[in-house]
Protein backbone atom coordinates (compact mmCIF):
# COMPACT_ATOMS: atom_id res chain seq x y z
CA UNK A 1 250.82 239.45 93.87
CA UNK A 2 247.76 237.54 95.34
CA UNK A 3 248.49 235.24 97.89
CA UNK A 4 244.77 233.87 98.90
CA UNK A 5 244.55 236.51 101.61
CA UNK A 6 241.04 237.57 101.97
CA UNK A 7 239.82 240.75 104.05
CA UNK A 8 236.51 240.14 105.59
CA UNK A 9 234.30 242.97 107.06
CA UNK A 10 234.98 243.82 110.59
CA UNK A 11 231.22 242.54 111.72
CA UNK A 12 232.38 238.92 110.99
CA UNK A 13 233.20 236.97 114.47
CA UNK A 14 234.76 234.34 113.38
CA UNK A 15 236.88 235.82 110.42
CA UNK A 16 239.88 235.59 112.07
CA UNK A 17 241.91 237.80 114.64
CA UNK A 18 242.65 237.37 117.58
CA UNK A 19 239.45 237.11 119.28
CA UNK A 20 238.35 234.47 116.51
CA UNK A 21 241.21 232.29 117.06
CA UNK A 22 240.47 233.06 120.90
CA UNK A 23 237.19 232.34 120.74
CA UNK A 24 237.65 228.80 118.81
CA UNK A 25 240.59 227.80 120.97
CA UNK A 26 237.99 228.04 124.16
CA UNK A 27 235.64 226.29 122.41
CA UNK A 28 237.73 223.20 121.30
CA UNK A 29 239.23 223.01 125.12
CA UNK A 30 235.78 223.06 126.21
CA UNK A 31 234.46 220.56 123.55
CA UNK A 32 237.48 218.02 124.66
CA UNK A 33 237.71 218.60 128.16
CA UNK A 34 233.59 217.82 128.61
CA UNK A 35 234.32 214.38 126.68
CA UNK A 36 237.13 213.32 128.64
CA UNK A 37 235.07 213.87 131.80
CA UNK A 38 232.32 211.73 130.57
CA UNK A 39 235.19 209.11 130.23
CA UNK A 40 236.69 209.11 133.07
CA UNK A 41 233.59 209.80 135.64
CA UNK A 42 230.96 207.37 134.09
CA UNK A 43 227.72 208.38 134.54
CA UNK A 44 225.85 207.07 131.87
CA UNK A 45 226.13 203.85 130.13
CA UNK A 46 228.60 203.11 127.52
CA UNK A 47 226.30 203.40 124.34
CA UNK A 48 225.33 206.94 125.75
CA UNK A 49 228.50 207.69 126.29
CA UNK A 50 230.06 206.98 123.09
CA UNK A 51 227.26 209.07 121.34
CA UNK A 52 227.48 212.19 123.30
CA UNK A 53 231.43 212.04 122.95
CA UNK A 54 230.68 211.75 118.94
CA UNK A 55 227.97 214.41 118.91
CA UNK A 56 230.14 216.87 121.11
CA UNK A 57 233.04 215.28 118.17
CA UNK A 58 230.90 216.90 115.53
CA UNK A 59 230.37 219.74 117.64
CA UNK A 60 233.88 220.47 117.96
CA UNK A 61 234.53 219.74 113.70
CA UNK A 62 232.40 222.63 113.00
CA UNK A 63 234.12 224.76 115.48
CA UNK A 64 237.54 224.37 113.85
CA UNK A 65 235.82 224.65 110.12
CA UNK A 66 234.28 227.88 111.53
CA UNK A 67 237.09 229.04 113.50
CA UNK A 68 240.12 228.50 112.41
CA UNK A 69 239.49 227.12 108.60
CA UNK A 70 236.93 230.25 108.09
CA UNK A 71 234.38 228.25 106.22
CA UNK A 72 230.98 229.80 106.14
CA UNK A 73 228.26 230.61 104.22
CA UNK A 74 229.63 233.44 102.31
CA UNK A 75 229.76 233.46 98.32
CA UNK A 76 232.99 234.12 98.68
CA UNK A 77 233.38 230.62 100.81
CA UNK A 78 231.67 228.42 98.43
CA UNK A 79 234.01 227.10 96.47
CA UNK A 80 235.56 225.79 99.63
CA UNK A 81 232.65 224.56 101.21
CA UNK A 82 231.47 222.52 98.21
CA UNK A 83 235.16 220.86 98.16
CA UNK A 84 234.71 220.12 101.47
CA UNK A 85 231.29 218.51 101.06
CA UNK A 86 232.47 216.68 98.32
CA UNK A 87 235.44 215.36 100.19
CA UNK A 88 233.36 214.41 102.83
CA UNK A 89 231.48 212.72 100.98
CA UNK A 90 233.90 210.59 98.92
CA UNK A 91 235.81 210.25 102.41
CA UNK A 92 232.34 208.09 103.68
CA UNK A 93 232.50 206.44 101.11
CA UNK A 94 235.76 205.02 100.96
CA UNK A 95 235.50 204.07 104.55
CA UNK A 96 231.58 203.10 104.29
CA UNK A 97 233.07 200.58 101.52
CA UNK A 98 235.82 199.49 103.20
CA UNK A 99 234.05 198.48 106.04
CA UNK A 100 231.57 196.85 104.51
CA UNK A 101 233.61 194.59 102.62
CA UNK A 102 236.22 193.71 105.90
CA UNK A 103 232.48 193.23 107.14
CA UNK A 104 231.64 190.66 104.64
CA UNK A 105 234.87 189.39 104.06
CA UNK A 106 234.98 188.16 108.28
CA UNK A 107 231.59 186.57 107.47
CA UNK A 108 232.82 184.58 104.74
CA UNK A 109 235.61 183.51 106.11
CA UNK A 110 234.76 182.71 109.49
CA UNK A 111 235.64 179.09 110.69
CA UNK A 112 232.40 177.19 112.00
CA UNK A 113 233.18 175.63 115.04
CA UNK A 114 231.72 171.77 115.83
């Protein structure tokens, strides 16, 4: 009985294993511990501050897709990669939209002042 195991070749780093899972474990403490000290040692200003903890936020996404999720660019992978794309994408959308319209809907009801 199949039960969605897959063997990938030995050469593959991030396949799994130990050392994969090691590997991605160091990397997320890494990718949350550099945040957090941007946080609490300022030593840039806040709107630099918030983008470098979302880029290293990205960063650290892709880590656990590659590292622990095993999403790559394998044919074997692309089913799952497309689902995720397309998740993604209906996820920023639904968000994007909701936004948008909390957005609109504060303008439109805002109470003018005298």
């Amino acid at each position: 009985m199949e039960h969605g195991h897959h063997e990938h070749g030995a050469d593959a780093s991030h396949s799994g294993g130990l050392k994969g899972y090691m590997i991605g474990f160091v990397l997320s403490v890494i990718l949350t511990a550099i945040p957090f000290g941007l946080v609490m040692y300022p030593q840039f200003s806040t709107n630099v501050t918030i983008m470098l903890v979302l880029a290293f936020a990205v960063v650290q996404v892709i880590v656990h897709l590659v590292y622990f999720l095993h999403m790559d660019s394998s044919p074997e992978q692309r089913e799952t990669v497309v689902s995720f794309v397309f998740t993604a994408i209906i996820l920023a959308i639904i968000i994007g939209g909701s936004m948008w319209i909390m957005q609109n809907l504060n303008h439109n009801t805002m109470i003018m002042g005298n």
